[in-house]
Structure formats: C-alpha cells, structure tokens
Short mmCIF file of C-alpha atoms and ligand atoms in Angstrom, two decimals:
data_model
loop_
_atom_site.label_atom_id
_atom_site.label_comp_id
_atom_site.label_asym_id
_atom_site.label_seq_id
_atom_site.Cartn_x
_atom_site.Cartn_y
_atom_site.Cartn_z
CA UNK A 10 84.71 109.70 86.33
CA UNK A 11 81.66 108.42 88.16
CA UNK A 12 78.28 108.61 86.47
CA UNK A 13 76.02 110.30 89.00
CA UNK A 14 73.22 109.78 86.48
CA UNK A 15 73.26 106.15 87.64
CA UNK A 16 71.97 107.29 91.02
CA UNK A 17 69.50 109.68 89.41
CA UNK A 18 68.02 106.79 87.47
CA UNK A 19 67.67 104.67 90.63
CA UNK A 20 64.07 103.87 91.52
CA UNK A 21 63.33 104.59 95.18
CA UNK A 22 59.61 103.94 95.14
CA UNK A 23 59.96 100.39 96.50
CA UNK A 24 62.21 98.52 98.95
CA UNK A 25 66.01 98.94 98.91
CA UNK A 26 67.71 96.44 96.56
CA UNK A 27 69.82 93.77 98.29
CA UNK A 28 72.81 93.88 95.95
CA UNK A 29 75.67 96.40 96.10
CA UNK A 30 76.36 99.01 94.99
CA UNK A 31 72.73 99.49 93.82
CA UNK A 32 71.62 99.40 97.44
CA UNK A 33 73.82 102.38 98.29
CA UNK A 34 72.59 104.37 95.27
CA UNK A 35 69.08 103.86 96.64
CA UNK A 36 70.03 105.29 100.04
CA UNK A 37 72.03 108.15 98.54
CA UNK A 38 68.95 109.22 96.66
CA UNK A 39 66.75 108.88 99.76
CA UNK A 40 69.14 111.03 101.80
CA UNK A 41 69.33 113.53 98.97
CA UNK A 42 65.58 114.18 99.16
CA UNK A 43 65.96 114.88 102.88
CA UNK A 44 68.91 117.21 102.22
CA UNK A 45 66.95 119.16 99.62
CA UNK A 46 64.26 119.81 102.23
CA UNK A 47 66.93 120.98 104.70
CA UNK A 48 68.40 123.32 102.12
CA UNK A 49 65.00 124.89 101.55
CA UNK A 50 64.52 125.43 105.29
CA UNK A 51 67.96 126.99 105.71
CA UNK A 52 67.97 128.88 102.44
CA UNK A 53 71.53 127.77 101.69
CA UNK A 54 73.67 124.79 100.73
CA UNK A 55 74.56 122.24 103.41
CA UNK A 56 78.23 122.21 104.36
CA UNK A 57 80.64 119.39 105.15
CA UNK A 58 83.84 119.44 107.19
CA UNK A 59 86.03 116.35 106.81
CA UNK A 60 89.05 115.67 108.98
CA UNK A 61 91.20 112.85 107.72
CA UNK A 62 93.99 111.46 109.89
CA UNK A 63 96.53 108.72 109.22
CA UNK A 64 97.80 107.16 106.04
CA UNK A 65 96.99 107.12 102.33
CA UNK A 66 94.40 104.39 102.91
CA UNK A 67 92.35 106.77 105.00
CA UNK A 68 92.90 109.59 102.52
CA UNK A 69 91.53 107.35 99.78
CA UNK A 70 88.55 106.27 101.91
CA UNK A 71 87.80 109.93 102.58
CA UNK A 72 87.55 110.61 98.84
CA UNK A 73 84.87 107.93 98.64
CA UNK A 74 83.04 109.29 101.69
CA UNK A 75 83.17 112.84 100.36
CA UNK A 76 81.64 111.70 97.06
CA UNK A 77 78.72 110.03 98.83
CA UNK A 78 78.09 113.17 100.87
CA UNK A 79 78.53 115.41 97.82
CA UNK A 80 75.86 113.46 96.02
CA UNK A 81 73.54 113.76 99.01
CA UNK A 82 74.04 117.52 98.86
CA UNK A 83 76.91 118.51 101.15
CA UNK A 84 79.53 120.94 99.96
CA UNK A 85 83.00 120.50 101.47
CA UNK A 86 84.33 123.58 103.29
CA UNK A 87 87.63 124.31 104.99
CA UNK A 88 86.21 125.24 108.38
CA UNK A 89 86.10 123.02 111.47
CA UNK A 90 82.36 123.64 111.99
CA UNK A 91 79.77 122.70 109.36
CA UNK A 92 76.41 120.93 109.01
CA UNK A 93 78.14 117.56 108.72
CA UNK A 94 81.37 116.77 110.57
CA UNK A 95 83.20 113.62 109.62
CA UNK A 96 86.30 112.37 111.42
CA UNK A 97 88.16 109.63 109.58
CA UNK A 98 90.47 108.48 112.35
CA UNK A 99 93.83 106.73 112.72
CA UNK A 100 94.95 104.68 115.70
CA UNK A 101 98.46 103.64 114.73
CA UNK A 102 99.93 105.67 117.61
CA UNK A 103 98.37 106.83 120.85
CA UNK A 104 98.70 110.57 120.17
CA UNK A 105 96.43 110.22 117.12
CA UNK A 106 93.67 109.02 119.47
CA UNK A 107 94.20 111.81 121.98
CA UNK A 108 93.76 114.40 119.24
CA UNK A 109 90.37 112.93 118.33
CA UNK A 110 89.07 113.11 121.89
CA UNK A 111 90.27 116.72 122.06
CA UNK A 112 88.30 117.58 118.91
CA UNK A 113 85.19 115.80 120.17
CA UNK A 114 85.33 117.82 123.38
CA UNK A 115 85.31 120.98 121.27
CA UNK A 116 82.45 119.73 119.07
CA UNK A 117 80.18 119.32 122.05
CA UNK A 118 79.71 123.11 122.25
CA UNK A 119 79.53 123.51 118.50
CA UNK A 120 76.67 121.06 118.37
CA UNK A 121 74.83 123.01 121.05
CA UNK A 122 75.07 126.08 118.81
CA UNK A 123 73.87 124.15 115.75
CA UNK A 124 71.67 121.21 116.81
CA UNK A 125 71.08 120.25 113.14
CA UNK A 126 74.78 119.41 112.93
CA UNK A 127 75.55 115.73 112.17
CA UNK A 128 78.72 114.20 113.58
CA UNK A 129 80.09 110.97 112.13
CA UNK A 130 83.17 109.05 113.26
CA UNK A 131 84.84 106.38 111.16
CA UNK A 132 88.23 104.90 110.40
CA UNK A 133 90.66 102.69 112.25
CA UNK A 134 90.00 103.96 115.79
CA UNK A 135 86.36 102.88 115.52
CA UNK A 136 87.47 99.26 115.03
CA UNK A 137 88.53 99.23 118.68
CA UNK A 138 85.83 98.24 121.14
CA UNK A 139 87.23 100.40 123.96
CA UNK A 140 87.08 103.51 121.76
CA UNK A 141 83.46 102.94 120.79
CA UNK A 142 82.55 102.37 124.45
CA UNK A 143 84.25 105.62 125.42
CA UNK A 144 82.45 107.62 122.71
CA UNK A 145 79.08 106.14 123.68
CA UNK A 146 79.68 107.09 127.30
CA UNK A 147 81.45 110.44 127.08
CA UNK A 148 80.35 111.83 123.69
CA UNK A 149 76.75 110.64 123.25
CA UNK A 150 76.04 113.52 120.83
CA UNK A 151 77.91 111.66 118.04
CA UNK A 152 75.33 110.60 115.42
CA UNK A 153 77.08 107.88 113.43
CA UNK A 154 79.94 105.49 114.14
CA UNK A 155 81.21 103.09 111.51
CA UNK A 156 84.46 101.30 110.78
CA UNK A 157 86.94 100.58 108.02
CA UNK A 158 85.07 97.66 106.42
CA UNK A 159 81.81 99.45 105.60
CA UNK A 160 82.90 102.87 104.37
CA UNK A 161 80.82 102.27 101.23
CA UNK A 162 77.68 102.08 103.41
CA UNK A 163 77.71 105.69 104.63
CA UNK A 164 74.44 106.60 102.84
CA UNK A 165 72.60 103.65 104.38
CA UNK A 166 73.98 104.46 107.84
CA UNK A 167 72.97 108.09 107.41
CA UNK A 168 69.47 107.13 106.31
CA UNK A 169 69.09 104.82 109.32
CA UNK A 170 70.11 107.72 111.54
CA UNK A 171 67.60 110.07 109.88
CA UNK A 172 64.85 107.54 110.52
CA UNK A 173 65.70 106.92 114.18
CA UNK A 174 67.34 110.25 115.13
CA UNK A 175 69.60 108.19 117.42
CA UNK A 176 73.27 107.30 117.35
CA UNK A 177 73.80 104.59 114.71
CA UNK A 178 76.64 102.20 115.41
CA UNK A 179 77.80 99.93 112.59
CA UNK A 180 81.28 98.45 113.00
CA UNK A 181 82.21 95.12 111.43
CA UNK A 182 84.92 92.77 112.66
CA UNK A 183 85.89 91.67 109.16
CA UNK A 184 85.26 92.76 105.59
CA UNK A 185 82.64 90.94 103.55
CA UNK A 186 84.33 91.36 100.20
CA UNK A 187 85.24 94.29 98.02
CA UNK A 188 82.49 96.55 96.68
CA UNK A 189 83.52 98.12 93.36
CA UNK A 190 81.94 100.97 91.40
CA UNK A 191 81.15 103.45 94.10
CA UNK A 192 81.47 107.16 93.45
CA UNK A 193 84.63 108.99 94.47
CA UNK A 194 85.97 112.52 94.35
CA UNK A 195 89.59 113.40 93.61
CA UNK A 196 91.57 115.94 95.54
CA UNK A 197 93.81 116.58 92.52
CA UNK A 198 92.66 116.30 88.89
CA UNK A 199 96.12 115.12 87.76
CA UNK A 200 97.10 112.50 90.36
CA UNK A 201 95.21 109.82 92.21
CA UNK A 202 95.60 106.98 94.69
CA UNK A 203 94.35 103.55 93.64
CA UNK A 204 93.81 100.80 96.20
CA UNK A 205 95.24 97.53 94.99
CA UNK A 206 94.70 95.65 98.25
CA UNK A 207 93.19 96.09 101.67
CA UNK A 208 94.21 94.85 105.13
CA UNK A 209 97.45 93.26 106.30
CA UNK A 210 98.55 89.75 107.29
CA UNK A 211 101.97 90.57 108.67
CA UNK A 212 101.26 91.16 112.33
CA UNK A 213 104.39 93.10 113.13
CA UNK A 214 104.32 92.84 116.91
CA UNK A 215 103.94 96.59 117.57
CA UNK A 216 101.31 97.29 114.94
CA UNK A 217 97.54 97.60 115.29
CA UNK A 218 96.79 97.85 111.55
CA UNK A 219 96.04 94.11 110.99
CA UNK A 220 93.48 94.28 113.82
CA UNK A 221 91.69 97.37 112.56
CA UNK A 222 91.99 96.81 108.80
CA UNK A 223 91.46 93.06 108.78
CA UNK A 224 93.05 90.32 106.68
CA UNK A 225 94.81 91.01 103.43
CA UNK A 226 92.55 91.11 100.35
CA UNK A 227 93.71 91.98 96.83
CA UNK A 228 91.51 93.59 94.22
CA UNK A 229 91.13 91.81 90.88
CA UNK A 230 93.78 93.00 88.41
CA UNK A 231 91.11 93.81 85.79
CA UNK A 232 89.33 96.12 88.24
CA UNK A 233 92.55 97.95 89.07
CA UNK A 234 93.52 98.32 85.41
CA UNK A 235 90.05 99.54 84.50
CA UNK A 236 90.25 102.20 87.23
CA UNK A 237 93.73 103.29 86.14
CA UNK A 238 92.63 103.54 82.48
CA UNK A 239 89.59 105.59 83.41
CA UNK A 240 91.73 107.89 85.53
CA UNK A 241 94.27 108.37 82.75
CA UNK A 242 91.49 109.07 80.24
CA UNK A 243 90.24 111.68 82.69
CA UNK A 244 93.57 113.53 82.80
CA UNK A 245 95.43 111.77 85.61
CA UNK A 246 99.16 111.56 84.87
CA UNK A 247 100.36 110.02 88.15
CA UNK A 248 98.89 107.12 90.10
CA UNK A 249 99.92 105.86 93.51
CA UNK A 250 99.11 102.17 93.98
CA UNK A 251 98.13 101.65 97.60
CA UNK A 252 98.39 98.72 100.01
CA UNK A 253 99.94 98.01 103.41
CA UNK A 254 102.27 95.56 101.71
CA UNK A 255 102.05 95.90 97.93
CA UNK A 256 104.76 93.26 97.48
CA UNK A 257 102.35 90.54 98.51
CA UNK A 258 99.72 91.71 96.01
CA UNK A 259 97.89 88.77 94.44
CA UNK A 260 98.58 86.23 97.21
CA UNK A 261 94.89 86.04 98.07
CA UNK A 262 93.66 85.86 94.46
CA UNK A 263 92.90 82.75 92.46
CA UNK A 264 94.43 84.36 89.38
CA UNK A 265 98.18 83.84 89.15
CA UNK A 266 99.34 87.46 89.36
CA UNK A 267 101.94 89.24 91.45
CA UNK A 268 102.83 92.87 92.04
CA UNK A 269 105.59 93.00 89.43
CA UNK A 270 103.20 91.68 86.78
CA UNK A 271 100.52 94.15 87.82
CA UNK A 272 103.02 97.01 87.45
CA UNK A 273 103.90 95.82 83.94
CA UNK A 274 100.24 96.05 82.98
CA UNK A 275 99.70 99.44 84.66
CA UNK A 276 102.72 100.75 82.76
CA UNK A 277 100.92 100.08 79.44
CA UNK A 278 98.20 102.64 80.26
CA UNK A 279 98.09 105.37 77.60
CA UNK A 280 98.38 108.87 78.97
CA UNK A 281 99.75 107.75 82.32
CA UNK A 282 103.21 109.19 82.93
CA UNK A 283 104.17 108.31 86.49
CA UNK A 284 103.57 105.32 88.75
CA UNK A 285 104.24 105.28 92.49
CA UNK A 286 103.38 102.70 95.12
CA UNK A 287 103.24 102.35 98.91
CA UNK A 288 104.23 100.40 100.97
CA UNK A 289 106.86 97.76 100.23
CA UNK A 290 107.71 95.21 102.91
CA UNK A 291 111.39 94.25 102.53
CA UNK A 292 110.70 90.55 103.17
CA UNK A 293 108.49 90.30 100.05
CA UNK A 294 110.41 92.48 97.61
CA UNK A 295 111.17 90.21 94.63
CA UNK A 296 113.98 90.24 92.07
CA UNK A 297 111.22 90.42 89.47
CA UNK A 298 110.05 93.73 90.98
CA UNK A 299 113.59 95.12 90.84
CA UNK A 300 113.70 94.07 87.15
CA UNK A 301 110.40 95.74 86.36
CA UNK A 302 111.39 98.93 88.15
CA UNK A 303 114.80 99.08 86.49
CA UNK A 304 113.27 98.60 83.04
CA UNK A 305 110.35 100.98 83.47
CA UNK A 306 110.06 104.51 82.14
CA UNK A 307 106.99 105.37 84.21
CA UNK A 308 107.72 103.94 87.66
CA UNK A 309 109.20 106.76 89.75
CA UNK A 310 112.77 106.61 90.92
CA UNK A 311 111.75 106.19 94.53
CA UNK A 312 111.26 103.27 96.87
CA UNK A 313 109.80 103.55 100.35
CA UNK A 314 111.27 100.57 102.17
CA UNK A 315 110.46 100.64 105.88
CA UNK A 316 113.17 99.03 108.01
CA UNK A 317 111.73 99.87 111.49
CA UNK A 318 114.99 98.99 113.32
CA UNK A 319 118.61 98.27 112.44
CA UNK A 320 119.04 95.63 115.12
CA UNK A 321 118.49 92.05 114.01
CA UNK A 322 117.49 91.10 117.54
CA UNK A 323 114.80 93.81 117.68
CA UNK A 324 113.66 92.99 114.14
CA UNK A 325 113.04 89.43 115.32
CA UNK A 326 111.02 90.71 118.28
CA UNK A 327 109.11 92.96 115.89
CA UNK A 328 108.28 89.92 113.71
CA UNK A 329 109.61 91.67 110.61
CA UNK A 330 111.16 88.47 109.20
CA UNK A 331 114.43 89.91 107.87
CA UNK A 332 117.79 90.69 109.45
CA UNK A 333 119.89 93.84 109.25
CA UNK A 334 122.12 92.03 106.73
CA UNK A 335 119.16 90.88 104.59
CA UNK A 336 118.00 94.47 104.41
CA UNK A 337 121.41 95.90 103.55
CA UNK A 338 121.88 93.22 100.87
CA UNK A 339 118.51 94.08 99.39
CA UNK A 340 119.44 97.78 99.29
CA UNK A 341 122.73 96.89 97.60
CA UNK A 342 120.92 94.82 94.92
CA UNK A 343 118.44 97.65 94.30
CA UNK A 344 121.19 100.27 94.01
CA UNK A 345 123.25 98.08 91.72
CA UNK A 346 120.40 98.13 89.19
CA UNK A 347 119.17 101.68 89.93
CA UNK A 348 122.10 103.73 91.24
CA UNK A 349 120.11 106.99 91.43
CA UNK A 350 117.02 105.66 93.14
CA UNK A 351 115.78 107.62 96.13
CA UNK A 352 115.26 105.48 99.21
CA UNK A 353 113.07 106.42 102.15
CA UNK A 354 112.09 104.48 105.24
CA UNK A 355 110.11 104.28 108.49
CA UNK A 356 111.87 103.80 111.83
CA UNK A 357 110.68 103.15 115.34
CA UNK A 358 112.81 104.01 118.39
CA UNK A 359 112.14 102.77 121.89
CA UNK A 360 110.64 99.38 120.99
CA UNK A 361 110.43 97.21 124.16
CA UNK A 362 113.84 95.83 125.09
CA UNK A 363 115.74 98.22 122.77
CA UNK A 364 119.20 98.81 124.25
CA UNK A 365 121.73 101.51 123.42
CA UNK A 366 123.55 98.88 121.27
CA UNK A 367 120.36 98.14 119.35
CA UNK A 368 119.84 101.84 118.77
CA UNK A 369 123.42 102.21 117.52
CA UNK A 370 122.65 99.48 114.95
CA UNK A 371 119.75 101.63 113.73
CA UNK A 372 122.02 104.68 113.43
CA UNK A 373 124.51 102.50 111.59
CA UNK A 374 121.92 101.49 108.97
CA UNK A 375 120.79 105.10 108.55
CA UNK A 376 124.40 106.15 107.90
CA UNK A 377 125.11 103.26 105.56
CA UNK A 378 121.95 103.46 103.45
CA UNK A 379 121.89 107.27 103.41
CA UNK A 380 118.13 107.63 103.03
CA UNK A 381 116.71 110.61 101.16
CA UNK A 382 114.25 110.93 103.99
CA UNK A 383 113.11 109.01 107.04
CA UNK A 384 109.79 108.97 108.88
CA UNK A 385 110.75 108.24 112.46
CA UNK A 386 108.42 107.46 115.33
CA UNK A 387 108.70 106.91 119.05
CA UNK A 388 107.27 103.49 119.86
CA UNK A 389 103.67 103.76 121.01
CA UNK A 390 102.14 100.96 123.05
CA UNK A 391 98.98 99.66 121.35
CA UNK A 392 96.70 97.56 123.53
CA UNK A 393 96.10 94.12 122.08
CA UNK A 394 99.37 93.90 120.14
CA UNK A 395 102.03 91.40 121.32
CA UNK A 396 104.62 94.15 121.94
CA UNK A 397 102.33 95.90 124.44
CA UNK A 398 102.77 92.95 126.79
CA UNK A 399 106.55 92.64 126.30
CA UNK A 400 108.97 93.25 129.13
CA UNK A 401 111.51 96.06 129.04
CA UNK A 402 109.25 98.93 127.93
CA UNK A 403 111.71 101.78 127.31
CA UNK A 404 111.30 104.87 129.54
CA UNK A 405 109.98 107.89 127.68
CA UNK A 406 113.06 110.08 128.33
CA UNK A 407 115.37 107.41 126.93
CA UNK A 408 113.21 106.99 123.80
CA UNK A 409 113.01 110.77 123.35
CA UNK A 410 116.78 111.11 123.67
CA UNK A 411 117.35 108.46 121.00
CA UNK A 412 114.70 110.03 118.79
CA UNK A 413 116.53 113.39 118.90
CA UNK A 414 119.86 111.76 118.06
CA UNK A 415 118.22 109.92 115.16
CA UNK A 416 116.63 113.12 113.81
CA UNK A 417 120.00 114.86 113.95
CA UNK A 418 121.68 112.10 111.94
CA UNK A 419 118.86 112.03 109.37
CA UNK A 420 118.91 115.81 108.97
CA UNK A 421 122.63 115.87 108.24
CA UNK A 422 122.39 113.10 105.66
CA UNK A 423 119.33 114.56 103.89
CA UNK A 424 121.12 117.90 103.72
CA UNK A 425 124.19 116.33 102.13
CA UNK A 426 122.09 114.41 99.61
CA UNK A 427 120.08 117.44 98.52
CA UNK A 428 123.22 119.61 98.29
CA UNK A 429 124.83 117.06 95.97
CA UNK A 430 121.90 117.46 93.59
CA UNK A 431 122.00 121.24 93.25
CA UNK A 432 122.73 122.25 89.64
CA UNK A 433 121.06 119.15 88.18
CA UNK A 434 118.01 119.14 85.96
CA UNK A 435 115.00 116.93 86.65
CA UNK A 436 111.31 116.54 85.84
CA UNK A 437 108.75 117.77 88.37
CA UNK A 438 105.01 117.29 88.41
CA UNK A 439 103.69 120.69 89.50
CA UNK A 440 101.02 120.14 92.12
CA UNK A 441 99.95 123.41 93.67
CA UNK A 442 100.44 127.12 94.12
CA UNK A 443 102.69 127.69 97.13
CA UNK A 444 100.62 128.57 100.20
CA UNK A 445 103.10 131.20 101.45
CA UNK A 446 104.17 132.77 98.17
CA UNK A 447 101.65 132.65 95.29
CA UNK A 448 104.34 133.45 92.72
CA UNK A 449 105.77 129.97 93.39
CA UNK A 450 104.48 126.58 92.31
CA UNK A 451 105.32 123.44 94.26
CA UNK A 452 106.14 120.21 92.50
CA UNK A 453 107.51 116.76 93.12
CA UNK A 454 110.49 115.15 91.46
CA UNK A 455 110.43 111.50 90.49
CA UNK A 456 112.43 110.93 93.70
CA UNK A 457 109.44 112.36 95.60
CA UNK A 458 111.49 115.38 96.74
CA UNK A 459 109.68 118.72 96.82
CA UNK A 460 110.77 121.65 94.64
CA UNK A 461 109.46 125.23 94.62
CA UNK A 462 109.80 127.25 91.38
CA UNK A 463 108.59 130.57 89.99
CA UNK A 464 105.54 129.66 87.93
CA UNK A 465 101.93 130.31 87.06
CA UNK A 466 98.71 128.36 87.70
CA UNK A 467 99.00 127.11 84.11
CA UNK A 468 101.88 124.85 85.25
CA UNK A 469 99.70 122.93 87.72
CA UNK A 470 99.22 119.32 86.70
CA UNK A 471 102.05 119.46 84.15
CA UNK A 472 105.39 117.72 84.24
CA UNK A 473 108.01 120.45 83.79
CA UNK A 474 111.75 120.29 83.39
CA UNK A 475 113.38 122.17 86.27
CA UNK A 476 116.91 123.10 87.31
CA UNK A 477 117.57 122.62 91.02
CA UNK A 478 119.15 125.90 92.09
CA UNK A 479 119.30 125.65 95.86
CA UNK A 480 118.99 123.05 98.61
CA UNK A 481 117.00 123.90 101.72
CA UNK A 482 117.67 120.74 103.72
CA UNK A 483 114.64 118.61 102.91
CA UNK A 484 113.49 120.41 99.75
CA UNK A 485 114.75 122.36 96.75
CA UNK A 486 114.30 125.75 95.16
CA UNK A 487 114.42 125.54 91.39
CA UNK A 488 113.58 127.17 88.09
CA UNK A 489 111.57 125.89 85.17
CA UNK A 490 113.84 125.54 82.13
N1 LIG B 506 102.38 98.85 106.18
C1 LIG B 506 103.39 99.80 106.36
C2 LIG B 506 103.24 100.68 107.57
C3 LIG B 506 101.95 101.19 108.03
S1 LIG B 506 101.99 102.07 109.55
C4 LIG B 506 104.69 99.04 106.53
O1 LIG B 506 104.73 97.91 106.95
O2 LIG B 506 105.68 99.65 106.31
C5 LIG B 506 103.18 103.32 109.23
C6 LIG B 506 104.34 103.33 110.16
O3 LIG B 506 103.91 103.62 111.48
C7 LIG B 506 105.08 102.02 110.29
O4 LIG B 506 105.96 101.80 109.26
C8 LIG B 506 105.79 102.18 111.62
O5 LIG B 506 107.04 102.77 111.46
C9 LIG B 506 104.87 103.13 112.37
N2 LIG B 506 104.20 102.44 113.48
C10 LIG B 506 103.31 101.43 113.40
N3 LIG B 506 102.93 101.03 114.64
C11 LIG B 506 103.61 101.82 115.51
C12 LIG B 506 103.66 101.90 116.94
N4 LIG B 506 102.97 101.09 117.71
N5 LIG B 506 104.45 102.85 117.49
C13 LIG B 506 105.18 103.69 116.72
N6 LIG B 506 105.18 103.64 115.39
C14 LIG B 506 104.40 102.72 114.78
FE1 LIG B 507 101.68 97.10 110.40
FE2 LIG B 507 103.60 95.45 109.73
FE3 LIG B 507 101.26 95.34 108.44
FE4 LIG B 507 102.89 97.41 108.07
S1 LIG B 507 103.31 95.27 107.52
S2 LIG B 507 100.71 97.49 108.43
S3 LIG B 507 103.82 97.67 110.07
S4 LIG B 507 101.62 94.85 110.57
FE1 LIG B 508 96.34 104.83 110.77
FE2 LIG B 508 94.63 103.09 109.92
FE3 LIG B 508 96.44 104.03 108.27
S1 LIG B 508 95.62 103.06 111.88
S2 LIG B 508 98.14 104.52 109.60
S3 LIG B 508 94.84 105.18 109.22
S4 LIG B 508 95.60 101.98 108.27
#
C-alpha cells in the first residue's frame, strides 16, 4: 500500500529536507546505499531480527519500523541473531523489563561474534530515564536508543549512527505531532491494526503508560478513513482500531467528532467486513456507541471492557472514575441491546491496600458478568506512578494466592460459556495454518474466540461458516460447513 517509488524518486544530492516525511525518505535512501555496499562485502542479504513486546500499539509501531528497515535492505528472519537486532520494549509490568535485560546480556556475546551487528532499542521502556542510564552503563554495545514519540525517525537515527559509529540516543519527552504517510508492512494481508489515537490522559494510579506514551492525541478522521479505505482496497477484510482509550477519540481534535461517529464512517468502507477496536474505558463508553454497535453489521460481537477491580474503594484508589455498580449497570445496558455479545476484561490483583473483602468483590463481578475471557495480572509496582508510593503494598504470596483463585474462577466460567456454544454455527476469519497440525486452520469468531478446523491454505484470509463441534476450555474445534 505504500509507494516505495516515492523514496526512489527522492533526491539525496543536497541537504536533508526539513519537512516530514520527506526528510525520512532522504535518510532511508542514504542508509540504503550503505546497506548495498554491506551486501556486496558479505555476498548476501542483510538480516533483521525484531522482538516486539507489549500491546497492539507496539505491534503496530513495529510494522512501521520493519518497513523502514526493509526499504533500507534488511530482510526479517525468525532467528534471535541477525545483522540488525531491534527490541521494541514494554514497561507496563516489571517482568517485561527483566526479560529485556536478560536478552541484552545474551546479545553481548552475539555481538562479539558478529561485530557488524547493529542493536537498536526502542519502545516504552526507553522513555524511562533510569532504563537509559542502565543501558548506557551496563550495555554500552547498544547502537541506537529511541523512544515512542520518534519511531518514524529510525532512518535518520540509523544514518547518524553510521556517521559517528557511536551509540545514538534520541528519546523525546513528548510527541511533536503526528507524522502521516510513512511506509508500513503488514503481518497479515487480510487484517490490520489502525491507530486512531496515541497516548493516554487517564493516569490510572498504577499505570505507567501515560508517562511513556505521552498525552492523548487523536488522528484526523479523514486520515483514518483514508487508511482504512486503502487497506480495504488492498484486500484487508478486518481492521482493529487502536487507542489506549478509544472512547475518548476526538476529544483533542477541533473537528466535532467522537468515536461512535468515526465507527459509523468506517462501517461505510466497501470491502471491509469486520471492525474491532481496543481499548474501551468504561467511564467514557457512550449510549451512542452502544447504539452504533447494536445497529452495525460489521462491528464484531465483542467488547473488551477492562474493569481492573471489583471493589469500589480500590477503583477509587486506582483513579478509574467508576464504581462497581456503574460498571455492572453499563454491562446490563450493553447486554440488553446485544444479548450475545462477548465480553472480556483486564483485572489486577494485589493493588496496594487490597483486602480479602476487596478481592471477593472482584470475584463477585467475575461471576456476575461471566466474561468470555479475562486477562489478569498481579499488580506490579511502577516507579513514578502514584500507586508505587501508596501504603499497604500487598505481600507477594498473598497476591499470588488471590491470582490463583481468580484464574480458577475464570477457567470454570470460560469453560461453561464455550460448552454452551458447542453445536452452533458461526463465521470465522481464517488466519493461519495451525503450527502443531498443518491439516488444521485457525480462525477467529466475531466474539474473538479461537477455532481450529480441518482446512487448506486456500481458506486463509477468508470468512468461513463453521460449526463448533467441541469446546476445549478457552477455544473450539470446529468444521467448515
Ligand atoms: N488502556 C488500557 C490498558 C493498557 S495496559 C485500559 O485502560 O484498559 C493493559 C493492562 O495492563 C491494563 O488494563 C492493566 O490491567 C494492566 N496493568 C497496567 N499497569 C499495571 C501494573 N502496574 N501492574 C499490573 N498490571 C498492570
Ligand atoms: Fe493505563 Fe489507565 Fe491509560 Fe489504560 S486508561 S493506559 S490503564 S492510564
Ligand atoms: Fe507496554 Fe507500552 Fe503497550 S508499556 S502495554 S507497550 S503502551
């Protein structure tokens, strides 16, 4: 969908242009000349290994980064070692950070074996000063460090590194605006993520995202619609609209547009068959959105509605700005209009000050709502967030015990829900050949549940009618009818 010819036509004889994205095309072409020389020396293509951690936002950024590197001349491979190693990091919980340091320790030896190897670190972790300090001190062999606000500048950062042969550090505190029209690759030809907004203004007290992703910024509706139309014309049948809180889409724009209205426009796209979105904050979910969803034929029958805790007292401490009752009322209103909708959520156990009673409130909500699936996390203390300084940090064993009890409850409910659906027919978008058994294809129902069916590669990318023949707890076995 991106015209690489645009870069080919870029003139690099003079100075780099000041305006974006032309400036980046200039540096991509400069780096490409260097890469072609490298290829000649090595007698082979240059390889790229990308490791993407965290959420859909990072996954989407990685598609943009991969496109820049592909243009320069790097071919993505599945191995951990390559000529270019890029870590797109997440810092939402501590264990994500520990994994990155582990990998860097391993890369030290790899780089000794292949001194031409380039190592770049980006993503949310790099927005933290303490992380950058640690990398500079303990992992000085890293070649490039950049953050979440200047992903589009990779070629320029790379070129600066090639000139200096030193570590280039380019992390911005805040974004300078949204750069459109950069190249991007797509992991799947038939489905794609589309950013509709960046950043977050909610400052939930446990969460580091607003600090590392900056303030909320919405893309212009025309830009989003243009991207969706181009994707659909290029064979994409399912789009996932992405934002940390899609329900506040438009708040930062001059144009009078909200998320429900945007969805109405996206729905009109010819060729597009399915629309998903992530994530919805319960406090901003409007009646208008419920109307649009209920009346839509393309919006999937699934809503991810993170609750985080079932205790109103803890929700207040979390700065979520709704009560247990508000949430349950919202769920009731949604189900009244869409009785079959699949609901999923995120939950944190062990938030500071959480008592056994608070935890029982969480279990109560899980049992009442009967989620199709739940992403549950043990609270992780993030330096700089208000919750990190709160009294009553819950001991690890207590949090782990609650976590296990929560998982048990969720497992039982998911099992019951999937069993109830056995025998039904539904539409599934077939996404890939099953990794364990190549006679099976794996697809997703509108509810987002996974189904495995006997099928051929010809099914991939198609929406097929399937009969659900067996429940396996969290997923289904089925047959194409
Ligand atoms: N914007 C989304 C969430 C993004 S982070 C929303 O508001 O729903 C994804 C999930 O990580 C959150 O929903 C939360 O459940 C979890 N999370 C965030 N910070 C956390 C922390 N400090 N410890 C444990 N889990 C956390
Ligand atoms: Fe974090 Fe809350 Fe923003 Fe979600 S809404 S990204 S949990 S601050
Ligand atoms: Fe992680 Fe950043 Fe997403 S911290 S969850 S990758 S926004």
